[in-house]
């Protein structure tokens, strides 16, 4: 396993290129199942999760090649309709193959995802949506087994706004007979890009970008190409790094329109932020102010940025409350931040943060993707040396983060070894 060794206190300056969005790619890749042909997804990030999804799709008979951030998928030879446990346990997003497999082949056998570092993450909304569209769905020995001679359009109303369930419902409905209405659909940019991609494949979808999607089923779709949107969580993570470490950094290939909540909170905390059509520049505040945040569905402050915000607030002036209204127990990073000298209490789904003058380097353990990001950020400003262990979590969702941070002036290096 690898670890990062960081010597804190360096000022960050310069520009950093933002990669394609992990959570868009993980939806676009399974969407190609819906048509037989060759698709090219450009601006695809080189991430462990993309490798994991590629391995899963290859077991189904899809030929996949990644060259220079363009993923080419050939879906003409699909001959297996299963997502085995050994793949799904590595990545929950594997469940995205359920909808397209049932829609195009009338069958799917997908392992139930395990929990993750911060607790259970049910898939009931995915299953209910596929059932509503006419599939027979049973749970057999930890697998979702779905069958359908064909799918019929239906009205689907999600009690809870769910990114994944919206994605699966959309991908299942585009080949169903008749009209499907999806109410309380997620409007995250990654879902809007999925809907746009399905339209490019020949699907008929109205209401893109709204939480009411109307789908007219068609008989078949054709392969299409796409350019993945920038990763708004990677962008947000680098903006927080800019606010933390002084100096001025510019994100290139970023979409400010996907970052409105993050930008507003960073300005409240004292940062100066400006943007063009594809860049965002942040000037660190002279004095970092404490600002409360409640993570909620888009366009609210993203839950995937909650841990990074807590690292920022750990050294802000005053006290703040960081609440997560999506996941009630996504606070595994807190005990590790405490080891760096932060002053934080967690109660229910909120972290109560009292800013301290400085953090002190220590060995800390990554537990999940975004928790790892918050530990890296804390290490950048902690006095002395911080070692962040088990950075494979980070490699799931950040492309070459240590190279990008080093290019901005950070003193961070990856050390490969077995014992940590
Ligand atoms: C997506 O996960 C993202 N992953 C997550 O990002 C992100 O944290 C999450 O959306 C929320 O924004 C991908 O897009 C691959 P949900 P997803 O279904 O689709 C509950 C990262 O760090 N729920 O929107 O799994 C669920 O428990 C990852 O990049 C049900 O109850 O999230 C949660 O409380 C982590 N039943 C809420 O809905 C269901 O069937 C939102 O989850 C499905 C979800």
Short mmCIF file of C-alpha atoms and ligand atoms in Angstrom, two decimals:
data_model
loop_
_atom_site.label_atom_id
_atom_site.label_comp_id
_atom_site.label_asym_id
_atom_site.label_seq_id
_atom_site.Cartn_x
_atom_site.Cartn_y
_atom_site.Cartn_z
CA UNK A 1 0.00 0.00 0.00
CA UNK A 2 1.14 3.57 -0.60
CA UNK A 3 1.28 6.51 1.76
CA UNK A 4 1.75 10.23 1.26
CA UNK A 5 4.43 12.10 3.22
CA UNK A 6 3.63 15.80 3.49
CA UNK A 7 5.70 18.60 5.00
CA UNK A 8 3.18 21.31 5.81
CA UNK A 9 3.32 25.08 5.66
CA UNK A 10 4.05 25.69 1.98
CA UNK A 11 2.11 28.39 0.10
CA UNK A 12 0.32 27.20 -3.04
CA UNK A 13 0.47 29.23 -6.25
CA UNK A 14 -0.05 28.48 -9.94
CA UNK A 15 -2.60 26.62 -12.04
CA UNK A 16 -3.98 23.09 -11.93
CA UNK A 17 -5.92 21.19 -14.63
CA UNK A 18 -9.15 19.62 -13.37
CA UNK A 19 -9.84 16.09 -14.65
CA UNK A 20 -13.10 14.66 -15.95
CA UNK A 21 -15.83 13.88 -13.41
CA UNK A 22 -15.57 10.43 -11.79
CA UNK A 23 -19.30 10.30 -11.07
CA UNK A 24 -20.21 11.23 -14.65
CA UNK A 25 -17.84 8.61 -16.10
CA UNK A 26 -19.21 5.88 -13.80
CA UNK A 27 -22.68 6.53 -15.26
CA UNK A 28 -21.66 7.05 -18.93
CA UNK A 29 -19.66 3.79 -19.11
CA UNK A 30 -22.61 1.47 -18.24
CA UNK A 31 -24.93 3.59 -20.43
CA UNK A 32 -23.02 2.27 -23.48
CA UNK A 33 -24.56 -1.18 -22.70
CA UNK A 34 -27.85 0.17 -24.11
CA UNK A 35 -26.62 0.04 -27.73
CA UNK A 36 -24.34 -2.24 -29.77
CA UNK A 37 -21.50 -0.20 -31.26
CA UNK A 38 -18.30 1.73 -30.52
CA UNK A 39 -18.43 4.77 -28.19
CA UNK A 40 -15.69 7.23 -27.27
CA UNK A 41 -15.76 9.02 -23.91
CA UNK A 42 -13.14 11.79 -23.91
CA UNK A 43 -11.81 13.70 -20.88
CA UNK A 44 -12.15 10.44 -18.92
CA UNK A 45 -10.17 10.61 -15.66
CA UNK A 46 -7.46 8.00 -14.99
CA UNK A 47 -8.85 6.69 -11.68
CA UNK A 48 -9.02 3.39 -9.86
CA UNK A 49 -12.84 3.48 -10.01
CA UNK A 50 -12.67 3.77 -13.82
CA UNK A 51 -10.33 0.76 -13.90
CA UNK A 52 -12.75 -1.13 -11.65
CA UNK A 53 -15.74 -0.29 -13.85
CA UNK A 54 -13.73 -1.26 -16.96
CA UNK A 55 -12.87 -4.64 -15.42
CA UNK A 56 -16.55 -5.25 -14.64
CA UNK A 57 -17.74 -4.30 -18.15
CA UNK A 58 -15.02 -6.49 -19.72
CA UNK A 59 -16.43 -9.54 -17.87
CA UNK A 60 -19.67 -8.86 -19.77
CA UNK A 61 -17.89 -8.99 -23.14
CA UNK A 62 -17.33 -5.27 -23.69
CA UNK A 63 -13.97 -4.36 -25.27
CA UNK A 64 -12.51 -1.31 -23.54
CA UNK A 65 -9.38 0.71 -24.22
CA UNK A 66 -8.15 3.86 -22.47
CA UNK A 67 -5.73 6.03 -24.43
CA UNK A 68 -4.82 9.61 -23.53
CA UNK A 69 -7.92 10.11 -21.38
CA UNK A 70 -10.25 8.80 -24.11
CA UNK A 71 -12.10 5.61 -23.26
CA UNK A 72 -13.26 3.54 -26.26
CA UNK A 73 -15.95 0.94 -25.56
CA UNK A 74 -17.15 -1.71 -28.04
CA UNK A 75 -20.46 -3.14 -26.85
CA UNK A 76 -21.21 -5.41 -29.86
CA UNK A 77 -20.09 -8.57 -28.07
CA UNK A 78 -21.91 -8.45 -24.74
CA UNK A 79 -22.61 -12.06 -23.73
CA UNK A 80 -22.87 -11.92 -19.93
CA UNK A 81 -25.41 -10.03 -17.86
CA UNK A 82 -23.93 -10.29 -14.41
CA UNK A 83 -22.07 -8.02 -11.96
CA UNK A 84 -20.33 -10.42 -9.54
CA UNK A 85 -19.74 -9.66 -5.87
CA UNK A 86 -15.97 -9.37 -6.26
CA UNK A 87 -16.50 -6.31 -8.47
CA UNK A 88 -19.48 -4.75 -6.73
CA UNK A 89 -17.87 -4.96 -3.29
CA UNK A 90 -15.07 -2.71 -4.59
CA UNK A 91 -17.37 -0.06 -5.96
CA UNK A 92 -21.05 0.62 -5.30
CA UNK A 93 -21.47 2.34 -8.67
CA UNK A 94 -21.29 -1.13 -10.28
CA UNK A 95 -25.04 -1.23 -9.67
CA UNK A 96 -25.39 1.15 -12.62
CA UNK A 97 -25.30 -1.91 -14.96
CA UNK A 98 -28.68 -3.08 -13.63
CA UNK A 99 -30.93 -0.71 -15.58
CA UNK A 100 -29.20 -0.95 -18.96
CA UNK A 101 -28.86 -4.77 -18.82
CA UNK A 102 -32.57 -5.25 -18.08
CA UNK A 103 -33.52 -2.64 -20.72
CA UNK A 104 -31.47 -4.12 -23.56
CA UNK A 105 -31.23 -7.85 -22.67
CA UNK A 106 -34.23 -8.40 -20.38
CA UNK A 107 -32.06 -9.84 -17.63
CA UNK A 108 -29.47 -8.89 -15.00
CA UNK A 109 -27.83 -10.50 -11.99
CA UNK A 110 -26.14 -7.84 -9.87
CA UNK A 111 -24.61 -8.35 -6.44
CA UNK A 112 -26.00 -6.20 -3.68
CA UNK A 113 -23.30 -3.67 -2.81
CA UNK A 114 -21.72 -4.06 0.61
CA UNK A 115 -21.79 -1.15 3.01
CA UNK A 116 -18.98 1.34 2.86
CA UNK A 117 -16.72 2.99 5.39
CA UNK A 118 -19.51 5.18 6.66
CA UNK A 119 -22.30 2.69 6.94
CA UNK A 120 -25.12 1.05 4.96
CA UNK A 121 -26.09 2.49 1.60
CA UNK A 122 -29.36 0.82 0.52
CA UNK A 123 -30.40 0.25 -3.10
CA UNK A 124 -34.14 -0.13 -2.51
CA UNK A 125 -34.96 2.85 -4.75
CA UNK A 126 -33.06 1.24 -7.67
CA UNK A 127 -34.99 -2.02 -7.24
CA UNK A 128 -38.37 -0.33 -6.87
CA UNK A 129 -37.80 1.71 -10.03
CA UNK A 130 -36.94 -1.37 -12.14
CA UNK A 131 -39.96 -3.20 -10.71
CA UNK A 132 -42.21 -0.22 -11.55
CA UNK A 133 -41.05 -0.58 -15.17
CA UNK A 134 -42.29 -4.19 -15.20
CA UNK A 135 -39.23 -6.26 -14.30
CA UNK A 136 -39.47 -9.30 -12.00
CA UNK A 137 -36.84 -8.61 -9.33
CA UNK A 138 -35.83 -11.13 -6.65
CA UNK A 139 -33.04 -11.11 -4.09
CA UNK A 140 -31.16 -14.43 -4.20
CA UNK A 141 -28.08 -15.12 -2.05
CA UNK A 142 -26.98 -11.51 -1.99
CA UNK A 143 -27.78 -10.91 -5.65
CA UNK A 144 -30.43 -8.80 -7.34
CA UNK A 145 -31.89 -11.06 -10.05
CA UNK A 146 -34.02 -9.16 -12.57
CA UNK A 147 -35.96 -10.43 -15.58
CA UNK A 148 -38.32 -8.76 -18.05
CA UNK A 149 -39.66 -9.82 -21.45
CA UNK A 150 -39.94 -6.10 -22.07
CA UNK A 151 -40.26 -2.94 -19.94
CA UNK A 152 -43.37 -0.75 -19.81
CA UNK A 153 -43.23 3.01 -19.19
CA UNK A 154 -44.39 4.00 -15.68
CA UNK A 155 -44.61 6.88 -13.24
CA UNK A 156 -41.70 6.68 -10.77
CA UNK A 157 -41.64 8.96 -7.73
CA UNK A 158 -38.51 8.88 -5.55
CA UNK A 159 -39.23 9.55 -1.85
CA UNK A 160 -35.54 10.41 -1.46
CA UNK A 161 -33.55 12.25 -4.13
CA UNK A 162 -31.05 9.63 -5.28
CA UNK A 163 -28.29 10.15 -7.87
CA UNK A 164 -27.79 6.44 -8.54
CA UNK A 165 -31.45 5.45 -8.56
CA UNK A 166 -32.25 8.32 -10.94
CA UNK A 167 -29.46 7.09 -13.22
CA UNK A 168 -30.69 3.51 -13.19
CA UNK A 169 -34.32 4.50 -13.72
CA UNK A 170 -33.35 6.71 -16.66
CA UNK A 171 -31.23 4.02 -18.31
CA UNK A 172 -33.99 1.42 -17.86
CA UNK A 173 -36.79 3.64 -19.17
CA UNK A 174 -35.27 4.77 -22.50
CA UNK A 175 -36.06 1.39 -24.17
CA UNK A 176 -39.34 0.77 -22.32
CA UNK A 177 -42.63 0.80 -24.27
CA UNK A 178 -44.47 4.09 -23.72
CA UNK A 179 -43.89 7.03 -21.43
CA UNK A 180 -42.01 7.12 -18.12
CA UNK A 181 -42.16 10.07 -15.74
CA UNK A 182 -39.50 10.27 -13.03
CA UNK A 183 -40.50 12.64 -10.22
CA UNK A 184 -38.07 13.95 -7.58
CA UNK A 185 -35.23 12.99 -9.91
CA UNK A 186 -31.68 13.98 -8.86
CA UNK A 187 -30.39 17.05 -10.72
CA UNK A 188 -26.67 16.61 -10.04
CA UNK A 189 -24.67 17.69 -13.17
CA UNK A 190 -23.49 14.08 -13.62
CA UNK A 191 -27.11 12.93 -14.04
CA UNK A 192 -27.83 15.76 -16.46
CA UNK A 193 -24.80 14.68 -18.52
CA UNK A 194 -26.09 11.08 -18.46
CA UNK A 195 -29.48 12.25 -19.76
CA UNK A 196 -27.76 14.31 -22.49
CA UNK A 197 -25.68 11.27 -23.46
CA UNK A 198 -28.78 9.06 -23.69
CA UNK A 199 -30.39 11.69 -25.96
CA UNK A 200 -27.24 11.63 -28.12
CA UNK A 201 -27.76 7.84 -28.34
CA UNK A 202 -31.29 8.45 -29.68
CA UNK A 203 -33.31 8.48 -26.47
CA UNK A 204 -36.22 10.88 -26.08
CA UNK A 205 -36.03 12.68 -22.71
CA UNK A 206 -37.63 15.99 -21.67
CA UNK A 207 -36.97 18.03 -18.52
CA UNK A 208 -33.17 17.71 -18.51
CA UNK A 209 -31.72 19.51 -15.49
CA UNK A 210 -35.04 19.49 -13.66
CA UNK A 211 -36.30 17.02 -11.04
CA UNK A 212 -39.10 15.87 -13.34
CA UNK A 213 -37.86 13.81 -16.27
CA UNK A 214 -40.22 12.55 -18.99
CA UNK A 215 -39.01 9.70 -21.20
CA UNK A 216 -40.61 8.45 -24.44
CA UNK A 217 -39.34 4.89 -24.92
CA UNK A 218 -37.76 4.05 -28.32
CA UNK A 219 -37.13 0.69 -29.96
CA UNK A 220 -33.36 0.91 -30.05
CA UNK A 221 -30.46 3.26 -29.49
CA UNK A 222 -27.12 3.75 -31.26
CA UNK A 223 -23.61 4.29 -29.89
CA UNK A 224 -22.52 7.89 -29.31
CA UNK A 225 -19.49 9.86 -28.12
CA UNK A 226 -19.25 12.26 -25.17
CA UNK A 227 -16.81 14.62 -23.46
CA UNK A 228 -17.00 14.13 -19.72
CA UNK A 229 -17.79 17.23 -17.66
CA UNK A 230 -15.10 18.44 -15.20
CA UNK A 231 -15.03 16.89 -11.73
CA UNK A 232 -16.70 19.45 -9.44
CA UNK A 233 -15.52 17.63 -6.31
CA UNK A 234 -11.88 17.60 -7.41
CA UNK A 235 -12.32 21.29 -8.27
CA UNK A 236 -13.84 22.01 -4.85
CA UNK A 237 -11.02 20.14 -3.14
CA UNK A 238 -8.38 22.29 -4.90
CA UNK A 239 -10.32 25.47 -4.10
CA UNK A 240 -10.24 24.51 -0.41
CA UNK A 241 -6.50 23.83 -0.75
CA UNK A 242 -6.14 27.35 -2.17
CA UNK A 243 -8.12 28.89 0.71
CA UNK A 244 -6.03 26.94 3.24
CA UNK A 245 -2.51 27.48 1.97
CA UNK A 246 -2.34 31.18 1.10
CA UNK A 247 -1.40 32.36 -2.40
CA UNK A 248 -3.50 32.30 -5.54
CA UNK A 249 -4.37 29.27 -7.63
CA UNK A 250 -6.27 28.92 -10.89
CA UNK A 251 -8.23 25.81 -11.83
CA UNK A 252 -8.28 25.20 -15.59
CA UNK A 253 -10.96 23.12 -17.32
CA UNK A 254 -13.38 23.80 -14.45
CA UNK A 255 -17.05 24.81 -14.61
CA UNK A 256 -17.87 27.53 -12.04
CA UNK A 257 -21.58 26.92 -12.71
CA UNK A 258 -21.29 23.51 -10.98
CA UNK A 259 -19.52 25.05 -7.97
CA UNK A 260 -21.89 27.82 -6.85
CA UNK A 261 -22.45 26.56 -3.29
CA UNK A 262 -18.74 25.88 -2.72
CA UNK A 263 -17.72 29.28 -4.14
CA UNK A 264 -20.33 31.11 -2.02
CA UNK A 265 -19.09 29.45 1.18
CA UNK A 266 -15.43 30.11 0.34
CA UNK A 267 -16.25 33.79 -0.24
CA UNK A 268 -18.11 33.90 3.11
CA UNK A 269 -14.90 32.49 4.65
CA UNK A 270 -12.94 35.43 3.20
CA UNK A 271 -11.57 34.12 -0.13
CA UNK A 272 -11.64 36.18 -3.34
CA UNK A 273 -12.87 34.11 -6.27
CA UNK A 274 -13.18 34.97 -9.97
CA UNK A 275 -14.13 32.79 -12.93
CA UNK A 276 -14.14 32.61 -16.73
CA UNK A 277 -16.04 30.10 -18.90
CA UNK A 278 -13.55 27.34 -18.07
CA UNK A 279 -11.36 28.56 -15.18
CA UNK A 280 -11.84 29.46 -11.51
CA UNK A 281 -9.24 31.50 -9.57
CA UNK A 282 -9.08 31.71 -5.78
CA UNK A 283 -7.05 34.15 -3.70
CA UNK A 284 -6.65 32.91 -0.13
CA UNK A 285 -8.17 35.04 2.67
CA UNK A 286 -5.87 37.04 4.90
CA UNK A 287 -7.94 35.78 7.82
CA UNK A 288 -9.98 32.58 7.41
CA UNK A 289 -13.46 33.00 8.89
CA UNK A 290 -15.60 30.17 10.31
CA UNK A 291 -18.67 29.43 8.16
CA UNK A 292 -21.45 26.89 8.85
CA UNK A 293 -22.29 24.41 6.08
CA UNK A 294 -25.12 21.91 5.60
CA UNK A 295 -24.41 19.33 2.91
CA UNK A 296 -27.52 18.67 0.83
CA UNK A 297 -28.62 17.67 -2.68
CA UNK A 298 -27.53 19.71 -5.70
CA UNK A 299 -27.27 22.68 -6.06
CA UNK A 300 -26.65 22.68 -2.30
CA UNK A 301 -23.21 22.17 -0.76
CA UNK A 302 -22.09 18.65 -1.82
CA UNK A 303 -21.80 15.91 0.80
CA UNK A 304 -18.63 14.85 -1.07
CA UNK A 305 -17.09 18.16 0.03
CA UNK A 306 -18.16 17.99 3.71
CA UNK A 307 -14.94 16.38 4.98
CA UNK A 308 -12.75 18.82 3.04
CA UNK A 309 -14.71 21.77 4.46
CA UNK A 310 -14.21 20.45 7.98
CA UNK A 311 -10.42 20.41 7.45
CA UNK A 312 -10.64 24.06 6.39
CA UNK A 313 -12.78 25.05 9.37
CA UNK A 314 -10.34 23.27 11.72
CA UNK A 315 -7.97 26.25 11.38
CA UNK A 316 -10.52 29.04 10.80
CA UNK A 317 -11.13 31.82 13.29
CA UNK A 318 -14.11 31.05 15.53
CA UNK A 319 -16.46 28.06 15.58
CA UNK A 320 -18.59 26.42 12.88
CA UNK A 321 -21.05 23.56 12.41
CA UNK A 322 -20.71 21.17 9.47
CA UNK A 323 -23.92 19.16 9.00
CA UNK A 324 -24.55 16.33 6.52
CA UNK A 325 -28.22 15.94 5.59
CA UNK A 326 -27.49 13.14 3.08
CA UNK A 327 -25.32 10.68 5.05
CA UNK A 328 -25.79 10.78 8.80
CA UNK A 329 -22.55 9.08 9.70
CA UNK A 330 -19.96 10.32 7.19
CA UNK A 331 -17.49 11.50 9.82
CA UNK A 332 -14.72 8.87 9.84
CA UNK A 333 -12.17 11.62 9.11
CA UNK A 334 -12.83 13.39 12.42
CA UNK A 335 -10.81 11.08 14.74
CA UNK A 336 -7.88 11.42 12.32
CA UNK A 337 -8.19 15.24 12.24
CA UNK A 338 -8.15 15.17 16.06
CA UNK A 339 -4.78 13.38 15.89
CA UNK A 340 -3.51 16.43 13.98
CA UNK A 341 -4.68 18.71 16.82
CA UNK A 342 -8.11 19.76 15.54
CA UNK A 343 -10.81 20.60 18.10
CA UNK A 344 -14.05 18.96 16.83
CA UNK A 345 -17.02 17.18 18.41
CA UNK A 346 -19.47 15.06 16.43
CA UNK A 347 -23.10 14.79 17.50
CA UNK A 348 -25.61 12.94 15.29
CA UNK A 349 -25.00 14.18 11.74
CA UNK A 350 -23.07 17.34 12.60
CA UNK A 351 -19.45 18.21 13.39
CA UNK A 352 -18.93 21.12 15.80
CA UNK A 353 -15.59 22.68 14.90
CA UNK A 354 -13.61 25.16 17.00
CA UNK A 355 -10.81 26.65 14.94
CA UNK A 356 -7.27 26.25 16.33
CA UNK A 357 -4.23 28.37 15.54
CA UNK A 358 -2.39 25.49 13.89
CA UNK A 359 -2.38 21.74 13.39
CA UNK A 360 0.64 19.51 14.06
CA UNK A 361 1.75 16.76 11.70
CA UNK A 362 1.17 13.09 12.62
CA UNK A 363 0.50 9.66 11.07
CA UNK A 364 -3.14 9.42 10.00
CA UNK A 365 -5.20 6.72 8.31
CA UNK A 366 -7.44 7.09 5.26
CA UNK A 367 -10.80 5.38 5.65
CA UNK A 368 -12.60 6.44 2.47
CA UNK A 369 -12.16 8.62 -0.57
CA UNK A 370 -13.26 12.03 0.67
CA UNK A 371 -11.98 11.49 4.22
CA UNK A 372 -8.53 10.94 2.67
CA UNK A 373 -8.84 14.25 0.82
CA UNK A 374 -9.54 16.07 4.09
CA UNK A 375 -6.44 14.51 5.68
CA UNK A 376 -4.26 15.59 2.75
CA UNK A 377 -5.60 19.16 3.07
CA UNK A 378 -4.94 19.18 6.82
CA UNK A 379 -1.41 17.86 6.21
CA UNK A 380 -0.72 20.74 3.80
CA UNK A 381 -1.07 23.25 6.62
CA UNK A 382 -0.04 21.17 9.65
CA UNK A 383 3.33 22.07 11.16
CA UNK A 384 5.94 19.40 10.49
CA UNK A 385 5.39 16.07 8.74
CA UNK A 386 2.07 14.29 8.17
CA UNK A 387 1.90 10.75 6.83
CA UNK A 388 -1.42 9.76 5.26
CA UNK A 389 -1.64 5.96 5.06
CA UNK A 390 -3.68 3.78 2.67
CA UNK A 391 -3.94 6.32 -0.10
CA UNK A 392 -5.50 3.70 -2.39
CA UNK A 393 -8.78 5.21 -1.18
CA UNK A 394 -7.68 8.52 -2.68
CA UNK A 395 -6.61 6.96 -5.98
CA UNK A 396 -10.24 5.94 -6.50
CA UNK A 397 -11.32 9.50 -7.14
CA UNK A 398 -8.34 11.84 -7.62
CA UNK A 399 -6.00 11.59 -10.62
CA UNK A 400 -2.33 12.13 -9.61
CA UNK A 401 -3.30 14.46 -6.76
CA UNK A 402 0.23 14.52 -5.34
CA UNK A 403 1.69 15.57 -8.72
CA UNK A 404 -0.92 18.31 -9.09
CA UNK A 405 -0.29 19.58 -5.53
CA UNK A 406 3.52 19.44 -5.97
CA UNK A 407 3.21 21.53 -9.15
CA UNK A 408 1.44 24.16 -7.01
CA UNK A 409 4.32 24.21 -4.50
CA UNK A 410 3.27 21.61 -1.93
CA UNK A 411 5.90 19.38 -0.34
CA UNK A 412 4.18 16.00 -0.81
CA UNK A 413 5.49 12.68 -2.04
CA UNK A 414 4.09 9.19 -2.49
CA UNK A 415 5.97 6.37 -0.77
CA UNK A 416 5.26 2.81 -1.84
CA UNK A 417 5.62 -0.01 0.64
CA UNK A 418 3.95 -3.04 2.22
CA UNK A 419 3.92 -2.40 5.92
CA UNK A 420 1.59 0.60 6.10
C1 LIG B 1 -23.67 9.27 -5.56
O1 LIG B 1 -23.81 8.10 -4.78
C2 LIG B 1 -22.18 9.55 -5.64
N1 LIG B 1 -21.51 8.41 -6.28
C3 LIG B 1 -21.61 9.75 -4.23
O2 LIG B 1 -20.24 10.14 -4.39
C4 LIG B 1 -22.35 10.90 -3.55
O3 LIG B 1 -21.89 11.01 -2.21
C5 LIG B 1 -23.87 10.63 -3.56
O4 LIG B 1 -24.32 10.40 -4.92
C6 LIG B 1 -24.68 11.79 -2.98
O5 LIG B 1 -24.44 12.94 -3.73
C7 LIG B 1 -21.60 8.28 -7.62
O6 LIG B 1 -22.21 9.08 -8.30
C8 LIG B 1 -20.88 7.10 -8.21
P1 LIG B 1 -27.57 8.59 -3.58
P2 LIG B 1 -25.25 7.36 -4.70
O7 LIG B 1 -28.31 7.43 -4.12
O8 LIG B 1 -25.93 7.41 -6.01
C9 LIG B 1 -30.13 7.07 0.07
C10 LIG B 1 -17.94 10.03 -4.03
O9 LIG B 1 -17.30 10.38 -3.03
N2 LIG B 1 -30.56 5.98 -0.81
O10 LIG B 1 -27.81 9.94 -4.17
O11 LIG B 1 -25.03 6.02 -4.09
C11 LIG B 1 -28.67 6.96 0.46
O12 LIG B 1 -28.50 6.11 1.57
C12 LIG B 1 -19.22 9.24 -3.88
O13 LIG B 1 -17.62 10.32 -5.22
C13 LIG B 1 -31.56 5.12 -0.38
O14 LIG B 1 -32.07 5.25 0.74
O15 LIG B 1 -26.00 8.29 -3.65
C14 LIG B 1 -28.31 8.39 0.78
O16 LIG B 1 -28.69 8.69 2.11
C15 LIG B 1 -19.45 8.83 -2.43
N3 LIG B 1 -31.97 4.11 -1.20
C16 LIG B 1 -29.18 9.21 -0.18
O17 LIG B 1 -30.20 8.31 -0.64
C17 LIG B 1 -31.44 3.93 -2.45
O18 LIG B 1 -31.86 3.00 -3.18
C18 LIG B 1 -28.46 9.72 -1.39
O19 LIG B 1 -27.78 8.64 -2.00
C19 LIG B 1 -30.43 4.82 -2.88
C20 LIG B 1 -30.02 5.84 -2.04
#
